[in-house]
Amino acid sequence: GAVVSQHPSRVICKSGTSVKIECRSLDFQATTMFWYRQFPKQSLMLMATSNEGSKATYEQGVEKDKFLINHASLTLSTLTVTSAHPEDSSFYICSARPLRTSGGADTQYFGPGTRLTVL
Amino acid sequence: GQQVMQIPQYQHVQEGEDFTTYCNSSTTLSNIQWYKQRPGGHPVFLIQLVKSGEVKKQKRLTFQFGEAKKNSSLHITATQTTDVGTYFCAGKAAGNKLTFGGGTRVLVKP
């Protein structure tokens, strides 16, 4: 149980294009989903927190117009990187917090990540 | 803001030996979580500690939450090659987001 999928797993795009990444909780409902960014050999940096049916909360320094988040249902959140540039190239990971969990109220389950390369 | 630091950044361990990685928070935490990320993979939840002084074990892994709820440790005994990866702690202060430490990258020498 507690499986989170991300699609696509890898994407290469040209500078100036937009890329949409989907995050789905497959076997549970998630009250909250999180979007992280991870640079090589570095830690996870929280970009934004999204709750189903409401606007996402962005961390300081993260442009909300650049990284559009839509949390359409309790099992799906999407991150759209608009007008992508090479500096947006990174590993984007989502996580989902279940409505009910035995691991603890703040348990998060991570997706496999999406590696974005902007040429 | 809240900061979470982990030491060491890198840990080279001989197979069969024990080691400990430490996690320290600048603020008192309501809970702390540990994750493992294999090379090329994504973080996988290991455990959550909530109570002051709490100790939990998972086979060869022992997790401890400090009395002041500002630090935590992960001790691995009889290290195996399957233990290779990066271990992240993540701390949450009341009302705040989960903040990840920088991780300890573990390499095992056979």
PDB file of N, CA and C in Angstrom, chain B residues 10-88:
ATOM      1  N   TYR B  10      29.178  12.397   4.731  1.00  0.00           N
ATOM      2  CA  TYR B  10      29.529  11.140   4.075  1.00  0.00           C
ATOM      3  C   TYR B  10      29.975  10.139   5.136  1.00  0.00           C
ATOM      4  N   GLN B  11      29.631   8.884   4.911  1.00  0.00           N
ATOM      5  CA  GLN B  11      30.025   7.831   5.841  1.00  0.00           C
ATOM      6  C   GLN B  11      30.495   6.633   5.026  1.00  0.00           C
ATOM      7  N   HIS B  12      31.817   6.355   5.117  1.00  0.00           N
ATOM      8  CA  HIS B  12      32.359   5.169   4.464  1.00  0.00           C
ATOM      9  C   HIS B  12      32.491   4.100   5.546  1.00  0.00           C
ATOM     10  N   VAL B  13      31.821   2.990   5.338  1.00  0.00           N
ATOM     11  CA  VAL B  13      31.770   1.958   6.367  1.00  0.00           C
ATOM     12  C   VAL B  13      32.255   0.637   5.796  1.00  0.00           C
ATOM     13  N   GLN B  14      33.045  -0.061   6.595  1.00  0.00           N
ATOM     14  CA  GLN B  14      33.434  -1.413   6.213  1.00  0.00           C
ATOM     15  C   GLN B  14      32.249  -2.336   6.456  1.00  0.00           C
ATOM     16  N   GLU B  15      31.994  -3.227   5.528  1.00  0.00           N
ATOM     17  CA  GLU B  15      30.884  -4.163   5.686  1.00  0.00           C
ATOM     18  C   GLU B  15      31.033  -4.923   6.996  1.00  0.00           C
ATOM     19  N   GLY B  16      29.954  -4.984   7.734  1.00  0.00           N
ATOM     20  CA  GLY B  16      29.979  -5.683   9.013  1.00  0.00           C
ATOM     21  C   GLY B  16      30.161  -4.763  10.212  1.00  0.00           C
ATOM     22  N   GLU B  17      30.613  -3.537   9.975  1.00  0.00           N
ATOM     23  CA  GLU B  17      30.819  -2.597  11.074  1.00  0.00           C
ATOM     24  C   GLU B  17      29.527  -1.828  11.371  1.00  0.00           C
ATOM     25  N   ASP B  18      29.546  -1.142  12.510  1.00  0.00           N
ATOM     26  CA  ASP B  18      28.407  -0.316  12.906  1.00  0.00           C
ATOM     27  C   ASP B  18      28.729   1.146  12.623  1.00  0.00           C
ATOM     28  N   PHE B  19      27.688   1.964  12.477  1.00  0.00           N
ATOM     29  CA  PHE B  19      27.900   3.407  12.409  1.00  0.00           C
ATOM     30  C   PHE B  19      26.638   4.137  12.849  1.00  0.00           C
ATOM     31  N   THR B  20      26.833   5.421  13.152  1.00  0.00           N
ATOM     32  CA  THR B  20      25.726   6.264  13.595  1.00  0.00           C
ATOM     33  C   THR B  20      25.731   7.569  12.819  1.00  0.00           C
ATOM     34  N   THR B  21      24.564   8.022  12.437  1.00  0.00           N
ATOM     35  CA  THR B  21      24.413   9.328  11.819  1.00  0.00           C
ATOM     36  C   THR B  21      23.515  10.181  12.710  1.00  0.00           C
ATOM     37  N   TYR B  22      23.832  11.461  12.775  1.00  0.00           N
ATOM     38  CA  TYR B  22      23.183  12.351  13.724  1.00  0.00           C
ATOM     39  C   TYR B  22      22.418  13.466  13.021  1.00  0.00           C
ATOM     40  N   CYS B  23      21.355  13.888  13.661  1.00  0.00           N
ATOM     41  CA  CYS B  23      20.486  14.916  13.101  1.00  0.00           C
ATOM     42  C   CYS B  23      20.201  15.939  14.201  1.00  0.00           C
ATOM     43  N   ASN B  24      20.425  17.215  13.898  1.00  0.00           N
ATOM     44  CA  ASN B  24      20.215  18.262  14.899  1.00  0.00           C
ATOM     45  C   ASN B  24      19.345  19.377  14.342  1.00  0.00           C
ATOM     46  N   SER B  25      18.371  19.784  15.127  1.00  0.00           N
ATOM     47  CA  SER B  25      17.462  20.843  14.707  1.00  0.00           C
ATOM     48  C   SER B  25      17.729  22.117  15.499  1.00  0.00           C
ATOM     49  N   SER B  26      17.510  23.246  14.837  1.00  0.00           N
ATOM     50  CA  SER B  26      17.686  24.538  15.510  1.00  0.00           C
ATOM     51  C   SER B  26      16.490  24.853  16.414  1.00  0.00           C
ATOM     52  N   THR B  27      15.389  24.142  16.225  1.00  0.00           N
ATOM     53  CA  THR B  27      14.195  24.375  17.031  1.00  0.00           C
ATOM     54  C   THR B  27      13.667  23.052  17.579  1.00  0.00           C
ATOM     55  N   THR B  28      12.882  23.139  18.616  1.00  0.00           N
ATOM     56  CA  THR B  28      12.244  21.949  19.180  1.00  0.00           C
ATOM     57  C   THR B  28      11.232  21.390  18.184  1.00  0.00           C
ATOM     58  N   LEU B  29      11.232  20.092  18.045  1.00  0.00           N
ATOM     59  CA  LEU B  29      10.405  19.445  17.021  1.00  0.00           C
ATOM     60  C   LEU B  29       9.196  18.758  17.641  1.00  0.00           C
ATOM     61  N   SER B  30       8.130  18.705  16.879  1.00  0.00           N
ATOM     62  CA  SER B  30       6.976  17.911  17.298  1.00  0.00           C
ATOM     63  C   SER B  30       7.174  16.449  16.885  1.00  0.00           C
ATOM     64  N   ASN B  31       7.877  16.237  15.801  1.00  0.00           N
ATOM     65  CA  ASN B  31       8.258  14.876  15.432  1.00  0.00           C
ATOM     66  C   ASN B  31       9.432  14.913  14.471  1.00  0.00           C
ATOM     67  N   ILE B  32      10.057  13.783  14.306  1.00  0.00           N
ATOM     68  CA  ILE B  32      11.157  13.670  13.363  1.00  0.00           C
ATOM     69  C   ILE B  32      10.968  12.384  12.566  1.00  0.00           C
ATOM     70  N   GLN B  33      11.300  12.454  11.292  1.00  0.00           N
ATOM     71  CA  GLN B  33      11.155  11.309  10.414  1.00  0.00           C
ATOM     72  C   GLN B  33      12.492  10.995   9.780  1.00  0.00           C
ATOM     73  N   TRP B  34      12.643   9.736   9.427  1.00  0.00           N
ATOM     74  CA  TRP B  34      13.851   9.301   8.727  1.00  0.00           C
ATOM     75  C   TRP B  34      13.446   8.653   7.407  1.00  0.00           C
ATOM     76  N   TYR B  35      14.227   8.971   6.377  1.00  0.00           N
ATOM     77  CA  TYR B  35      14.008   8.439   5.039  1.00  0.00           C
ATOM     78  C   TYR B  35      15.317   7.868   4.502  1.00  0.00           C
ATOM     79  N   LYS B  36      15.175   6.892   3.587  1.00  0.00           N
ATOM     80  CA  LYS B  36      16.358   6.366   2.900  1.00  0.00           C
ATOM     81  C   LYS B  36      16.153   6.541   1.394  1.00  0.00           C
ATOM     82  N   GLN B  37      17.179   7.036   0.742  1.00  0.00           N
ATOM     83  CA  GLN B  37      17.123   7.209  -0.706  1.00  0.00           C
ATOM     84  C   GLN B  37      18.275   6.440  -1.327  1.00  0.00           C
ATOM     85  N   ARG B  38      17.933   5.416  -2.090  1.00  0.00           N
ATOM     86  CA  ARG B  38      18.959   4.663  -2.776  1.00  0.00           C
ATOM     87  C   ARG B  38      19.460   5.465  -3.970  1.00  0.00           C
ATOM     88  N   PRO B  39      20.665   5.227  -4.437  1.00  0.00           N
ATOM     89  CA  PRO B  39      21.184   5.945  -5.600  1.00  0.00           C
ATOM     90  C   PRO B  39      20.235   5.824  -6.789  1.00  0.00           C
ATOM     91  N   GLY B  40      19.844   6.962  -7.343  1.00  0.00           N
ATOM     92  CA  GLY B  40      18.934   6.965  -8.473  1.00  0.00           C
ATOM     93  C   GLY B  40      17.476   6.787  -8.109  1.00  0.00           C
ATOM     94  N   GLY B  41      17.205   6.632  -6.821  1.00  0.00           N
ATOM     95  CA  GLY B  41      15.823   6.394  -6.388  1.00  0.00           C
ATOM     96  C   GLY B  41      15.212   7.583  -5.694  1.00  0.00           C
ATOM     97  N   HIS B  42      14.074   7.335  -5.054  1.00  0.00           N
ATOM     98  CA  HIS B  42      13.387   8.397  -4.342  1.00  0.00           C
ATOM     99  C   HIS B  42      13.379   8.086  -2.849  1.00  0.00           C
ATOM    100  N   PRO B  43      13.139   9.092  -2.018  1.00  0.00           N
ATOM    101  CA  PRO B  43      13.127   8.842  -0.577  1.00  0.00           C
ATOM    102  C   PRO B  43      12.026   7.866  -0.177  1.00  0.00           C
ATOM    103  N   VAL B  44      12.374   6.958   0.704  1.00  0.00           N
ATOM    104  CA  VAL B  44      11.410   5.987   1.221  1.00  0.00           C
ATOM    105  C   VAL B  44      11.309   6.181   2.725  1.00  0.00           C
ATOM    106  N   PHE B  45      10.097   6.344   3.194  1.00  0.00           N
ATOM    107  CA  PHE B  45       9.848   6.567   4.611  1.00  0.00           C
ATOM    108  C   PHE B  45      10.314   5.361   5.424  1.00  0.00           C
ATOM    109  N   LEU B  46      11.076   5.642   6.486  1.00  0.00           N
ATOM    110  CA  LEU B  46      11.522   4.574   7.366  1.00  0.00           C
ATOM    111  C   LEU B  46      10.723   4.578   8.667  1.00  0.00           C
ATOM    112  N   ILE B  47      10.683   5.747   9.318  1.00  0.00           N
ATOM    113  CA  ILE B  47      10.079   5.771  10.648  1.00  0.00           C
ATOM    114  C   ILE B  47       9.775   7.201  11.071  1.00  0.00           C
ATOM    115  N   GLN B  48       8.878   7.343  12.019  1.00  0.00           N
ATOM    116  CA  GLN B  48       8.596   8.632  12.632  1.00  0.00           C
ATOM    117  C   GLN B  48       8.715   8.492  14.145  1.00  0.00           C
ATOM    118  N   LEU B  49       9.387   9.444  14.785  1.00  0.00           N
ATOM    119  CA  LEU B  49       9.517   9.488  16.233  1.00  0.00           C
ATOM    120  C   LEU B  49       8.787  10.718  16.748  1.00  0.00           C
ATOM    121  N   VAL B  50       8.059  10.528  17.821  1.00  0.00           N
ATOM    122  CA  VAL B  50       7.223  11.619  18.331  1.00  0.00           C
ATOM    123  C   VAL B  50       7.534  11.984  19.785  1.00  0.00           C
ATOM    124  N   LYS B  51       7.815  10.980  20.580  1.00  0.00           N
ATOM    125  CA  LYS B  51       7.968  11.217  22.026  1.00  0.00           C
ATOM    126  C   LYS B  51       9.412  11.512  22.408  1.00  0.00           C
ATOM    127  N   SER B  52       9.577  12.346  23.396  1.00  0.00           N
ATOM    128  CA  SER B  52      10.891  12.673  23.930  1.00  0.00           C
ATOM    129  C   SER B  52      11.582  11.407  24.410  1.00  0.00           C
ATOM    130  N   GLY B  53      12.832  11.200  23.972  1.00  0.00           N
ATOM    131  CA  GLY B  53      13.587  10.034  24.384  1.00  0.00           C
ATOM    132  C   GLY B  53      13.185   8.732  23.715  1.00  0.00           C
ATOM    133  N   GLU B  54      12.297   8.806  22.752  1.00  0.00           N
ATOM    134  CA  GLU B  54      11.781   7.595  22.114  1.00  0.00           C
ATOM    135  C   GLU B  54      12.877   6.844  21.366  1.00  0.00           C
ATOM    136  N   VAL B  55      12.837   5.529  21.461  1.00  0.00           N
ATOM    137  CA  VAL B  55      13.759   4.662  20.738  1.00  0.00           C
ATOM    138  C   VAL B  55      12.931   3.618  19.986  1.00  0.00           C
ATOM    139  N   LYS B  56      13.204   3.497  18.699  1.00  0.00           N
ATOM    140  CA  LYS B  56      12.519   2.486  17.899  1.00  0.00           C
ATOM    141  C   LYS B  56      13.545   1.691  17.116  1.00  0.00           C
ATOM    142  N   LYS B  57      13.251   0.412  16.939  1.00  0.00           N
ATOM    143  CA  LYS B  57      14.171  -0.444  16.198  1.00  0.00           C
ATOM    144  C   LYS B  57      13.482  -1.066  14.997  1.00  0.00           C
ATOM    145  N   GLN B  58      14.250  -1.161  13.927  1.00  0.00           N
ATOM    146  CA  GLN B  58      13.817  -1.883  12.735  1.00  0.00           C
ATOM    147  C   GLN B  58      14.980  -2.774  12.334  1.00  0.00           C
ATOM    148  N   LYS B  59      14.917  -4.018  12.769  1.00  0.00           N
ATOM    149  CA  LYS B  59      15.978  -4.983  12.476  1.00  0.00           C
ATOM    150  C   LYS B  59      17.327  -4.404  12.920  1.00  0.00           C
ATOM    151  N   ARG B  60      18.239  -4.083  12.000  1.00  0.00           N
ATOM    152  CA  ARG B  60      19.560  -3.599  12.379  1.00  0.00           C
ATOM    153  C   ARG B  60      19.606  -2.071  12.564  1.00  0.00           C
ATOM    154  N   LEU B  61      18.477  -1.413  12.383  1.00  0.00           N
ATOM    155  CA  LEU B  61      18.438   0.042  12.508  1.00  0.00           C
ATOM    156  C   LEU B  61      17.796   0.437  13.825  1.00  0.00           C
ATOM    157  N   THR B  62      18.460   1.336  14.548  1.00  0.00           N
ATOM    158  CA  THR B  62      17.917   1.861  15.799  1.00  0.00           C
ATOM    159  C   THR B  62      17.816   3.373  15.693  1.00  0.00           C
ATOM    160  N   PHE B  63      16.630   3.880  15.910  1.00  0.00           N
ATOM    161  CA  PHE B  63      16.351   5.309  15.818  1.00  0.00           C
ATOM    162  C   PHE B  63      16.086   5.844  17.225  1.00  0.00           C
ATOM    163  N   GLN B  64      16.625   7.031  17.481  1.00  0.00           N
ATOM    164  CA  GLN B  64      16.436   7.625  18.798  1.00  0.00           C
ATOM    165  C   GLN B  64      16.078   9.089  18.658  1.00  0.00           C
ATOM    166  N   PHE B  65      15.154   9.548  19.484  1.00  0.00           N
ATOM    167  CA  PHE B  65      14.757  10.950  19.529  1.00  0.00           C
ATOM    168  C   PHE B  65      15.261  11.509  20.844  1.00  0.00           C
ATOM    169  N   GLY B  66      15.955  12.630  20.793  1.00  0.00           N
ATOM    170  CA  GLY B  66      16.543  13.193  21.992  1.00  0.00           C
ATOM    171  C   GLY B  66      15.537  13.662  23.016  1.00  0.00           C
ATOM    172  N   GLU B  67      15.988  13.771  24.259  1.00  0.00           N
ATOM    173  CA  GLU B  67      15.110  14.175  25.358  1.00  0.00           C
ATOM    174  C   GLU B  67      14.524  15.566  25.121  1.00  0.00           C
ATOM    175  N   ALA B  68      15.343  16.441  24.536  1.00  0.00           N
ATOM    176  CA  ALA B  68      14.887  17.812  24.283  1.00  0.00           C
ATOM    177  C   ALA B  68      14.118  17.931  22.960  1.00  0.00           C
ATOM    178  N   LYS B  69      13.984  16.830  22.252  1.00  0.00           N
ATOM    179  CA  LYS B  69      13.289  16.801  20.965  1.00  0.00           C
ATOM    180  C   LYS B  69      13.897  17.799  19.978  1.00  0.00           C
ATOM    181  N   LYS B  70      15.215  17.885  20.009  1.00  0.00           N
ATOM    182  CA  LYS B  70      15.922  18.733  19.045  1.00  0.00           C
ATOM    183  C   LYS B  70      16.955  17.942  18.275  1.00  0.00           C
ATOM    184  N   ASN B  71      17.144  16.690  18.635  1.00  0.00           N
ATOM    185  CA  ASN B  71      18.106  15.899  17.899  1.00  0.00           C
ATOM    186  C   ASN B  71      17.664  14.446  17.830  1.00  0.00           C
ATOM    187  N   SER B  72      18.269  13.749  16.884  1.00  0.00           N
ATOM    188  CA  SER B  72      17.913  12.358  16.654  1.00  0.00           C
ATOM    189  C   SER B  72      19.136  11.640  16.102  1.00  0.00           C
ATOM    190  N   SER B  73      19.122  10.330  16.219  1.00  0.00           N
ATOM    191  CA  SER B  73      20.219   9.550  15.663  1.00  0.00           C
ATOM    192  C   SER B  73      19.687   8.277  15.034  1.00  0.00           C
ATOM    193  N   LEU B  74      20.450   7.792  14.080  1.00  0.00           N
ATOM    194  CA  LEU B  74      20.175   6.510  13.438  1.00  0.00           C
ATOM    195  C   LEU B  74      21.437   5.675  13.556  1.00  0.00           C
ATOM    196  N   HIS B  75      21.329   4.528  14.187  1.00  0.00           N
ATOM    197  CA  HIS B  75      22.465   3.639  14.368  1.00  0.00           C
ATOM    198  C   HIS B  75      22.206   2.367  13.580  1.00  0.00           C
ATOM    199  N   ILE B  76      23.155   1.992  12.747  1.00  0.00           N
ATOM    200  CA  ILE B  76      23.032   0.764  11.960  1.00  0.00           C
ATOM    201  C   ILE B  76      24.129  -0.204  12.413  1.00  0.00           C
ATOM    202  N   THR B  77      23.730  -1.400  12.749  1.00  0.00           N
ATOM    203  CA  THR B  77      24.691  -2.415  13.171  1.00  0.00           C
ATOM    204  C   THR B  77      24.953  -3.390  12.022  1.00  0.00           C
ATOM    205  N   ALA B  78      26.152  -3.941  12.029  1.00  0.00           N
ATOM    206  CA  ALA B  78      26.536  -4.962  11.039  1.00  0.00           C
ATOM    207  C   ALA B  78      26.145  -4.543   9.627  1.00  0.00           C
ATOM    208  N   THR B  79      26.712  -3.420   9.208  1.00  0.00           N
ATOM    209  CA  THR B  79      26.361  -2.828   7.927  1.00  0.00           C
ATOM    210  C   THR B  79      26.479  -3.827   6.780  1.00  0.00           C
ATOM    211  N   GLN B  80      25.518  -3.773   5.879  1.00  0.00           N
ATOM    212  CA  GLN B  80      25.515  -4.609   4.697  1.00  0.00           C
ATOM    213  C   GLN B  80      25.530  -3.728   3.444  1.00  0.00           C
ATOM    214  N   THR B  81      25.856  -4.328   2.321  1.00  0.00           N
ATOM    215  CA  THR B  81      25.905  -3.554   1.075  1.00  0.00           C
ATOM    216  C   THR B  81      24.533  -2.990   0.718  1.00  0.00           C
ATOM    217  N   THR B  82      23.479  -3.623   1.187  1.00  0.00           N
ATOM    218  CA  THR B  82      22.124  -3.127   0.920  1.00  0.00           C
ATOM    219  C   THR B  82      21.810  -1.849   1.692  1.00  0.00           C
ATOM    220  N   ASP B  83      22.697  -1.489   2.623  1.00  0.00           N
ATOM    221  CA  ASP B  83      22.478  -0.253   3.389  1.00  0.00           C
ATOM    222  C   ASP B  83      22.956   0.986   2.642  1.00  0.00           C
ATOM    223  N   VAL B  84      23.578   0.779   1.485  1.00  0.00           N
ATOM    224  CA  VAL B  84      24.071   1.908   0.695  1.00  0.00           C
ATOM    225  C   VAL B  84      22.921   2.852   0.331  1.00  0.00           C
ATOM    226  N   GLY B  85      23.185   4.140   0.441  1.00  0.00           N
ATOM    227  CA  GLY B  85      22.168   5.134   0.092  1.00  0.00           C
ATOM    228  C   GLY B  85      22.376   6.382   0.911  1.00  0.00           C
ATOM    229  N   THR B  86      21.442   7.290   0.774  1.00  0.00           N
ATOM    230  CA  THR B  86      21.482   8.508   1.565  1.00  0.00           C
ATOM    231  C   THR B  86      20.338   8.473   2.573  1.00  0.00           C
ATOM    232  N   TYR B  87      20.681   8.723   3.812  1.00  0.00           N
ATOM    233  CA  TYR B  87      19.691   8.717   4.877  1.00  0.00           C
ATOM    234  C   TYR B  87      19.392  10.160   5.255  1.00  0.00           C
ATOM    235  N   PHE B  88      18.133  10.530   5.125  1.00  0.00           N
ATOM    236  CA  PHE B  88      17.697  11.884   5.463  1.00  0.00           C
ATOM    237  C   PHE B  88      16.857  11.847   6.734  1.00  0.00           C
TER     238      PHE B  88
END
